[in-house]
Tab-separated table of C-alpha atoms in Angstrom:
chain	number	residue	atom	x	y	z
A	1	MET	CA	-86.142	-65.847	-33.800
A	2	ASN	CA	-82.840	-65.815	-35.736
A	3	GLU	CA	-80.120	-64.081	-33.708
A	4	THR	CA	-76.835	-63.338	-35.457
A	5	GLY	CA	-73.754	-61.611	-34.100
A	6	TYR	CA	-72.049	-61.697	-30.717
A	7	SER	CA	-73.727	-61.347	-27.382
A	8	PHE	CA	-72.543	-58.917	-24.729
A	9	VAL	CA	-71.133	-61.728	-22.571
A	10	GLU	CA	-69.062	-63.138	-25.423
A	11	THR	CA	-67.672	-59.684	-26.124
A	12	ILE	CA	-66.702	-59.142	-22.479
A	13	VAL	CA	-65.036	-62.574	-22.307
A	14	SER	CA	-63.001	-61.900	-25.440
A	15	VAL	CA	-61.908	-58.476	-24.121
A	16	VAL	CA	-60.828	-60.026	-20.803
A	17	ILE	CA	-58.829	-62.716	-22.612
A	18	LEU	CA	-57.156	-60.052	-24.754
A	19	MET	CA	-56.282	-57.989	-21.658
A	20	VAL	CA	-54.771	-61.021	-19.907
A	21	LEU	CA	-52.630	-61.783	-22.942
A	22	CYS	CA	-51.419	-58.193	-23.196
A	23	THR	CA	-50.566	-57.939	-19.504
A	24	THR	CA	-48.379	-61.052	-19.744
A	25	ILE	CA	-46.715	-60.289	-23.070
A	26	LEU	CA	-45.771	-56.640	-22.429
A	27	PRO	CA	-43.584	-57.230	-19.318
A	28	LEU	CA	-41.987	-60.234	-20.981
A	29	SER	CA	-41.108	-58.247	-24.093
A	30	TYR	CA	-39.702	-55.381	-21.967
A	31	THR	CA	-37.487	-57.817	-20.046
A	32	MET	CA	-36.269	-59.404	-23.262
A	33	LYS	CA	-35.505	-55.979	-24.757
A	34	THR	CA	-33.553	-54.912	-21.652
A	35	ASN	CA	-31.553	-58.154	-21.602
A	36	LEU	CA	-30.740	-57.818	-25.289
A	37	TYR	CA	-29.580	-54.211	-24.770
A	38	ASN	CA	-27.327	-55.233	-21.853
A	39	GLN	CA	-25.822	-58.082	-23.894
A	40	LYS	CA	-25.163	-55.657	-26.742
A	41	LEU	CA	-23.279	-53.375	-24.330
A	42	GLU	CA	-21.234	-56.339	-23.086
A	43	VAL	CA	-20.223	-57.224	-26.657
A	44	ILE	CA	-19.214	-53.617	-27.366
A	45	ALA	CA	-17.174	-53.631	-24.133
A	46	ALA	CA	-15.327	-56.759	-25.289
A	47	GLU	CA	-14.619	-55.116	-28.656
A	48	THR	CA	-13.379	-52.014	-26.833
A	49	ALA	CA	-11.032	-54.170	-24.749
A	50	TYR	CA	-9.626	-55.732	-27.907
A	51	GLU	CA	-9.147	-52.323	-29.534
A	52	GLY	CA	-7.562	-51.031	-26.311
A	53	LEU	CA	-5.013	-53.844	-26.429
A	54	GLN	CA	-4.238	-52.913	-30.015
A	55	HIS	CA	-3.714	-49.274	-28.958
A	56	TYR	CA	-1.401	-50.428	-26.185
A	57	ARG	CA	0.569	-52.698	-28.494
A	58	ASP	CA	0.896	-50.110	-31.291
A	59	LEU	CA	0.978	-46.755	-29.455
A	60	GLN	CA	1.853	-47.710	-25.843
A	61	GLN	CA	-1.405	-45.993	-24.801
A	62	ALA	CA	-2.556	-47.567	-21.505
A	63	LYS	CA	-5.991	-45.959	-21.189
A	64	GLY	CA	-8.659	-44.384	-23.300
A	65	VAL	CA	-12.326	-43.856	-23.932
A	66	LYS	CA	-14.638	-44.881	-26.736
A	67	THR	CA	-18.195	-43.568	-27.179
A	68	ILE	CA	-20.795	-45.590	-29.066
A	69	GLU	CA	-24.490	-44.656	-29.128
A	70	LYS	CA	-24.056	-42.143	-26.273
A	71	VAL	CA	-22.429	-44.736	-23.970
A	72	ASP	CA	-18.847	-44.099	-22.836
A	73	TYR	CA	-16.544	-47.117	-22.553
A	74	TYR	CA	-13.453	-46.327	-20.462
A	75	TRP	CA	-10.638	-48.816	-20.850
A	76	LEU	CA	-7.459	-49.217	-18.801
A	77	PHE	CA	-4.587	-51.672	-19.284
A	78	ASP	CA	-2.532	-52.282	-16.133
A	79	GLY	CA	-0.017	-54.734	-17.582
A	80	GLN	CA	-1.919	-57.833	-16.452
A	81	ALA	CA	-5.492	-57.206	-17.588
A	82	ILE	CA	-7.546	-54.735	-19.540
A	83	CYS	CA	-10.705	-53.465	-17.864
A	84	VAL	CA	-13.560	-51.676	-19.589
A	85	THR	CA	-16.022	-49.658	-17.476
A	86	PHE	CA	-19.410	-48.595	-18.824
A	87	GLN	CA	-22.971	-47.798	-17.758
A	88	ASN	CA	-25.605	-50.342	-18.753
A	89	ALA	CA	-29.384	-49.955	-18.360
A	90	SER	CA	-29.322	-50.211	-14.557
A	91	GLU	CA	-25.800	-50.028	-13.133
A	92	GLN	CA	-22.126	-49.273	-13.658
A	93	ARG	CA	-20.421	-52.377	-15.103
A	94	GLN	CA	-16.809	-53.415	-15.474
A	95	LYS	CA	-15.549	-56.141	-17.790
A	96	CYS	CA	-11.972	-57.280	-17.273
A	97	ILE	CA	-10.008	-59.613	-19.511
A	98	GLN	CA	-6.752	-61.145	-18.251
A	99	GLN	CA	-3.738	-61.686	-20.508
A	100	THR	CA	-4.514	-65.396	-20.328
A	101	GLY	CA	-7.918	-64.723	-21.904
A	102	GLU	CA	-9.903	-65.256	-18.715
A	103	VAL	CA	-12.930	-62.941	-18.459
A	104	GLN	CA	-13.910	-61.474	-15.110
């Protein structure tokens, strides 16, 4: 007898292997996407701090807000440091940069 094709057991084994791969890759990709989004927000906050310092230097404006992609970045310069407050994927964050360049 010449049997060609896949047996039922081989099919079940391949489906189980595919399911195991998917269940490990999907959470990993979600975590990577969330981390990338949070890093993007941190970079925008640093840019907002730089622009806030320019506003302070040019216009003597000590606080302001900037909205990018429906996220509000509130900045405040207190004479020693500029702090930017924003909401990331899970919590309220604050990024402060001292006049010396030290990031908190």
